[in-house]
CSV table of C-alpha atoms in Angstrom, one decimal:
chain,number,residue,atom,x,y,z
A,6,MET,CA,0.0,0.0,0.0
A,7,GLN,CA,1.0,3.6,-0.5
A,8,GLY,CA,2.3,5.2,2.6
A,9,THR,CA,1.4,8.7,3.8
A,10,VAL,CA,4.6,10.8,3.7
A,11,ASP,CA,4.9,14.0,5.7
A,12,GLY,CA,8.0,16.1,5.7
A,13,PHE,CA,6.8,18.8,8.1
A,14,ARG,CA,5.7,16.9,11.2
A,15,TYR,CA,6.7,19.8,13.5
A,16,GLY,CA,5.5,22.5,11.1
A,17,ALA,CA,8.0,25.3,10.3
A,18,VAL,CA,10.3,24.5,13.2
A,19,THR,CA,12.5,21.9,11.4
A,20,PRO,CA,12.8,23.8,8.1
A,21,VAL,CA,13.7,27.1,9.8
A,22,ALA,CA,16.3,25.4,12.1
A,23,ALA,CA,17.7,23.5,9.1
A,24,TYR,CA,18.0,26.6,7.1
A,25,LEU,CA,19.8,28.4,9.9
A,26,MET,CA,22.3,25.6,10.3
A,27,ALA,CA,23.0,25.7,6.5
A,28,CYS,CA,23.6,29.5,6.7
A,29,LEU,CA,25.9,29.1,9.8
A,30,GLY,CA,28.0,26.5,8.0
A,31,GLY,CA,28.2,28.5,4.9
A,32,ALA,CA,29.1,31.7,6.7
A,33,LEU,CA,31.9,30.1,8.6
A,34,GLY,CA,33.2,28.3,5.6
A,35,LEU,CA,33.3,31.5,3.5
A,36,ARG,CA,35.1,33.4,6.2
A,37,CYS,CA,37.7,30.7,6.6
A,38,ILE,CA,38.3,30.6,2.8
A,39,VAL,CA,38.6,34.4,2.6
A,40,ARG,CA,41.0,34.3,5.5
A,41,SER,CA,43.2,31.9,3.7
A,42,LEU,CA,43.3,34.1,0.6
A,43,LEU,CA,43.9,37.4,2.4
A,44,ASP,CA,46.8,36.4,4.5
A,45,THR,CA,49.6,34.7,2.6
A,46,GLN,CA,51.5,34.2,5.9
A,47,SER,CA,48.7,32.0,7.3
A,48,TRP,CA,48.6,28.2,7.0
A,49,LYS,CA,46.4,28.0,3.9
A,50,PRO,CA,45.6,24.2,4.0
A,51,GLY,CA,44.4,24.6,7.6
A,52,TRP,CA,42.0,27.4,6.8
A,53,LEU,CA,40.7,25.8,3.7
A,54,GLY,CA,40.2,22.5,5.5
A,55,LEU,CA,38.3,24.3,8.3
A,56,GLY,CA,36.2,26.0,5.7
A,57,ALA,CA,35.4,22.8,3.9
A,58,ALA,CA,34.5,21.0,7.2
A,59,SER,CA,32.3,23.9,8.2
A,60,ILE,CA,30.3,24.0,5.0
A,61,GLY,CA,30.1,20.2,4.9
A,62,CYS,CA,28.9,19.9,8.5
A,63,GLY,CA,26.4,22.7,7.9
A,64,ILE,CA,24.9,20.9,4.9
A,65,TRP,CA,24.8,17.6,6.7
A,66,THR,CA,23.3,19.1,9.8
A,67,MET,CA,20.7,20.9,7.7
A,68,HIS,CA,19.7,17.6,6.1
A,69,PHE,CA,19.2,15.6,9.3
A,70,ILE,CA,17.5,18.5,11.2
A,71,ALA,CA,15.0,18.6,8.3
A,72,MET,CA,14.7,14.8,8.5
A,73,ILE,CA,13.5,15.1,12.1
A,74,GLY,CA,10.3,16.3,10.6
A,75,PHE,CA,10.0,13.5,8.1
A,76,GLN,CA,7.5,10.7,8.9
A,77,VAL,CA,5.6,7.9,7.3
A,78,GLU,CA,2.3,7.6,9.2
A,79,GLU,CA,2.0,3.8,8.6
A,80,SER,CA,5.5,2.9,9.7
A,81,ARG,CA,8.1,3.6,12.3
A,82,ILE,CA,11.4,5.1,11.1
A,83,GLY,CA,14.9,4.3,12.0
A,84,TYR,CA,18.4,5.2,10.7
A,85,ASP,CA,21.4,3.1,10.0
A,86,VAL,CA,24.2,4.7,12.0
A,87,THR,CA,27.0,3.6,9.6
A,88,LEU,CA,25.4,5.1,6.5
A,89,THR,CA,24.5,8.3,8.5
A,90,VAL,CA,28.1,8.8,9.6
A,91,LEU,CA,29.3,7.9,6.1
A,92,SER,CA,27.1,10.6,4.6
A,93,LEU,CA,28.8,13.2,6.9
A,94,VAL,CA,32.2,12.0,5.7
A,95,VAL,CA,31.1,12.3,2.0
A,96,ALA,CA,29.8,15.8,2.6
A,97,VAL,CA,33.0,17.1,4.1
A,98,VAL,CA,35.3,15.3,1.6
A,99,VAL,CA,33.5,16.5,-1.6
A,100,VAL,CA,33.2,20.0,-0.3
A,101,GLY,CA,36.9,19.9,0.5
A,102,VAL,CA,37.7,18.9,-3.0
A,103,GLY,CA,35.9,21.9,-4.4
A,104,VAL,CA,37.3,24.3,-1.8
A,105,PHE,CA,40.9,23.2,-2.4
A,106,LEU,CA,40.5,23.5,-6.1
A,107,VAL,CA,39.3,27.1,-6.1
A,108,GLY,CA,41.5,27.9,-3.2
A,109,TYR,CA,44.7,27.1,-5.1
A,110,LEU,CA,43.5,27.5,-8.7
A,111,GLY,CA,41.2,30.5,-8.3
A,112,ALA,CA,37.7,31.1,-9.8
A,113,GLY,CA,38.7,30.6,-13.4
A,114,GLY,CA,36.1,29.0,-15.7
A,115,ALA,CA,37.6,25.5,-15.9
A,116,ALA,CA,38.6,25.2,-12.2
A,117,LEU,CA,35.3,26.6,-11.0
A,118,SER,CA,33.2,24.4,-13.3
A,119,VAL,CA,35.0,21.2,-12.3
A,120,ALA,CA,34.9,22.1,-8.6
A,121,GLY,CA,31.2,23.1,-8.8
A,122,VAL,CA,30.2,19.8,-10.5
A,123,VAL,CA,32.2,17.6,-8.2
A,124,THR,CA,30.9,19.4,-5.1
A,125,GLY,CA,27.3,19.5,-6.3
A,126,LEU,CA,27.3,15.8,-7.1
A,127,GLY,CA,28.9,15.1,-3.8
A,128,VAL,CA,26.2,17.2,-1.9
A,129,ALA,CA,23.5,15.3,-3.8
A,130,GLY,CA,25.2,12.0,-3.1
A,131,MET,CA,25.3,13.0,0.6
A,132,HIS,CA,21.6,13.6,0.6
A,133,TYR,CA,20.7,10.3,-1.1
A,134,LEU,CA,23.1,8.4,1.0
A,135,GLY,CA,21.4,9.9,4.1
A,136,MET,CA,18.1,8.8,2.6
A,137,ALA,CA,19.5,5.3,2.1
A,138,ALA,CA,20.1,5.2,5.9
A,139,ILE,CA,16.4,5.4,6.5
A,140,GLN,CA,15.0,2.1,7.9
A,141,VAL,CA,11.2,1.9,7.2
A,142,ASN,CA,8.8,-0.9,6.8
A,143,GLY,CA,8.5,-0.3,3.1
A,144,THR,CA,10.3,0.7,-0.1
A,145,ILE,CA,11.3,4.3,-0.8
A,146,ARG,CA,10.9,5.3,-4.4
A,147,TYR,CA,11.9,8.5,-6.2
A,148,ALA,CA,10.4,10.5,-9.0
A,149,PRO,CA,13.2,10.7,-11.6
A,150,SER,CA,12.4,14.3,-12.7
A,151,ALA,CA,12.5,15.7,-9.2
A,152,VAL,CA,15.8,13.8,-8.5
A,153,ALA,CA,17.4,15.3,-11.6
A,154,LEU,CA,16.2,18.8,-10.6
A,155,SER,CA,17.6,18.4,-7.1
A,156,VAL,CA,21.0,17.4,-8.5
A,157,LEU,CA,21.0,20.4,-10.9
A,158,ILE,CA,20.1,22.7,-7.9
A,159,ALA,CA,23.0,21.1,-5.9
A,160,ILE,CA,25.5,21.7,-8.7
A,161,VAL,CA,24.4,25.3,-9.3
A,162,ALA,CA,24.4,26.0,-5.5
A,163,ALA,CA,27.8,24.5,-5.1
A,164,THR,CA,29.3,26.5,-8.0
A,165,ALA,CA,27.8,29.7,-6.7
A,166,ALA,CA,29.1,29.1,-3.2
A,167,LEU,CA,32.6,28.3,-4.4
A,168,TRP,CA,32.6,31.4,-6.7
A,169,ALA,CA,31.5,33.5,-3.7
A,170,ALA,CA,34.2,32.0,-1.5
A,171,VAL,CA,37.1,33.3,-3.7
A,172,THR,CA,35.6,36.6,-4.9
A,173,ILE,CA,33.6,38.1,-2.0
A,174,ARG,CA,35.7,39.8,0.7
A,175,GLY,CA,33.4,41.9,2.8
A,176,PHE,CA,31.9,40.6,6.0
A,177,LEU,CA,28.4,41.8,5.1
A,178,ALA,CA,28.7,40.4,1.5
A,179,SER,CA,29.8,37.0,2.9
A,180,LEU,CA,26.9,37.1,5.3
A,181,GLY,CA,24.5,37.7,2.4
A,182,ALA,CA,26.1,35.0,0.3
A,183,SER,CA,25.7,32.5,3.2
A,184,LEU,CA,22.0,33.4,3.4
A,185,VAL,CA,21.6,32.6,-0.3
A,186,MET,CA,23.6,29.4,0.2
A,187,GLY,CA,21.1,28.4,2.9
A,188,VAL,CA,18.2,29.0,0.5
A,189,ALA,CA,19.9,26.9,-2.2
A,190,VAL,CA,20.8,24.0,0.0
A,191,SER,CA,17.4,23.9,1.6
A,192,GLY,CA,15.7,24.2,-1.8
A,193,MET,CA,17.8,21.3,-3.0
A,194,HIS,CA,16.8,19.2,0.0
A,195,TYR,CA,13.1,19.8,-0.2
A,196,THR,CA,13.1,19.4,-4.0
A,197,ALA,CA,14.7,16.0,-3.4
A,198,MET,CA,12.1,15.2,-0.7
A,199,ALA,CA,9.3,16.0,-3.1
A,200,ALA,CA,10.5,13.1,-5.2
A,201,VAL,CA,10.0,10.6,-2.3
A,202,SER,CA,7.1,8.1,-2.1
A,203,VAL,CA,7.0,5.1,0.2
A,204,HIS,CA,5.3,1.8,-0.6
A,205,VAL,CA,4.5,0.2,2.8
A,206,HIS,CA,4.8,-3.5,3.0
A,207,GLY,CA,2.2,-4.0,5.6
A,208,THR,CA,0.0,-2.0,8.0
A,209,THR,CA,1.7,-1.6,11.4
A,210,GLY,CA,-0.7,1.0,12.9
A,211,SER,CA,-0.3,4.7,13.2
A,212,TRP,CA,3.1,6.3,13.6
A,213,ALA,CA,4.5,5.3,16.9
A,214,GLY,CA,7.6,4.2,18.7
A,215,ASP,CA,10.8,6.1,19.0
A,216,ALA,CA,10.6,9.6,17.7
A,217,PRO,CA,13.1,10.7,15.1
A,218,THR,CA,14.5,13.2,17.6
A,219,SER,CA,15.7,10.4,19.8
A,220,LEU,CA,17.5,8.8,16.8
A,221,LEU,CA,19.0,11.8,15.2
A,222,LEU,CA,19.7,14.3,17.9
A,223,PRO,CA,22.6,12.3,19.4
A,224,MET,CA,24.2,12.1,15.9
A,225,LEU,CA,23.8,15.9,15.5
A,226,VAL,CA,25.6,16.8,18.7
A,227,GLY,CA,29.2,16.4,17.3
A,228,PRO,CA,28.8,18.4,14.1
A,229,VAL,CA,26.9,21.2,16.0
A,230,ILE,CA,29.7,21.4,18.6
A,231,PHE,CA,32.2,21.6,15.7
A,232,LEU,CA,30.4,24.5,14.1
A,233,VAL,CA,30.3,26.3,17.4
A,234,LEU,CA,34.0,25.8,17.9
A,235,ALA,CA,34.7,26.9,14.3
A,236,GLY,CA,32.7,30.0,15.0
A,237,VAL,CA,34.8,30.8,18.0
A,238,VAL,CA,38.0,30.4,15.9
A,239,VAL,CA,36.7,32.7,13.2
A,240,MET,CA,35.3,35.4,15.5
A,241,PHE,CA,38.5,35.6,17.5
A,242,ASP,CA,40.8,35.7,14.6
A,243,PRO,CA,43.0,38.8,14.7
A,244,LEU,CA,42.2,39.8,11.2
A,245,LEU,CA,38.5,39.9,11.9
A,246,VAL,CA,39.0,41.8,15.1
A,247,LEU,CA,41.0,44.5,13.3
A,248,GLY,CA,37.8,45.7,11.6
A,249,GLU,CA,36.2,45.3,8.2
A,250,GLY,CA,38.5,47.8,6.4
A,251,GLU,CA,41.6,45.9,7.4
A,252,TRP,CA,39.9,42.5,6.9
A,253,ASN,CA,38.7,43.3,3.4
A,254,GLY,CA,41.9,44.8,2.0
A,255,PRO,CA,44.1,42.4,0.0
A,256,ALA,CA,47.1,41.1,1.8
A,257,THR,CA,49.4,42.7,-0.7
A,258,HIS,CA,48.0,46.1,-0.1
A,259,ARG,CA,48.1,46.2,3.6
A,260,PRO,CA,50.3,48.9,5.0
A,261,ALA,CA,53.5,47.4,6.3
A,262,ALA,CA,54.8,48.4,9.7
A,263,PRO,CA,57.4,51.2,9.3
A,264,PRO,CA,61.0,50.1,10.0
A,265,PRO,CA,62.6,51.4,13.2
A,266,ALA,CA,64.1,54.8,12.7
A,267,ALA,CA,67.9,54.8,12.5
A,268,PRO,CA,69.8,57.0,15.1
A,269,PRO,CA,70.8,60.4,13.7
A,270,ARG,CA,74.3,60.5,12.3
A,271,ALA,CA,76.6,63.4,13.2
A,272,ALA,CA,77.6,65.7,10.3
A,273,PRO,CA,81.3,65.3,9.4
A,274,LEU,CA,83.7,68.1,10.4
A,275,SER,CA,84.9,70.4,7.7
A,276,GLY,CA,88.5,69.8,8.5
A,277,PRO,CA,90.6,67.8,10.9
A,278,VAL,CA,91.0,69.7,14.2
A,279,SER,CA,93.1,68.2,16.9
A,280,PRO,CA,91.8,68.4,20.5
A,281,PRO,CA,94.8,70.6,21.8
A,282,ALA,CA,94.3,73.0,18.9
A,283,ALA,CA,90.6,73.2,19.6
A,284,GLY,CA,91.4,73.9,23.3
A,285,ARG,CA,93.8,76.8,22.5
A,286,ALA,CA,91.2,78.2,20.2
A,287,ARG,CA,88.6,78.3,23.0
A,288,THR,CA,91.0,79.9,25.6
A,289,GLY,CA,92.7,82.4,23.3
A,290,GLY,CA,91.7,86.0,22.8
């Protein structure tokens, strides 16, 4: 029989919370990438890695917060822990591939296209791997057209995010870009969820048993803590504390500290004067 699928069991709470987490991960990731580009003296792989992990965790956390509101009324829902954790690894790794490509090669056409496609396919793969982790008394089916549209949205969103990461410098501009990223990622998720239908194997009564919150919340604790710690690192970075003007300026155009002034040098005497002669000159006449 056809199951009754509801993706908004808690109303607007889960979509809004999921959107905010996607924005948080995107904002932190963009600032980390900008930080690696502005200061050539910093450890670039470290900042790029932190940015990739922030964006990946934000996307993964967004997905599973949204899935808290997902239910099939005729069946209980569980999640395979191994596949759930693997989807987090996929999210971070594929975002890392894109971030490192544009971080070292720039936002040129070829590099940005390859990075955007790889990252977009990876984000979509993370979503459907997370969906494969669902344990339900039935078979999950997908509408091919909606799946294709969700993958296209993921690629476009990933390309736009990577372009923003290497071209946008200002704090407010990065914040605006992260809000757009949140819309794109959430749009990709709910477009993919619109493709879902469930064929239930047998009637097991109304939705009951363990709530999705008891299954997913423990898995979300680690990524959320990581995002909080990443936020602390970004907010207390000296370049950010210096102010937007100093933060936004290219590293090569920052005023260098003036060298210490050399002590004044005495002017040379016009002619050699011996100390005794100078003494007679002062005491004579």
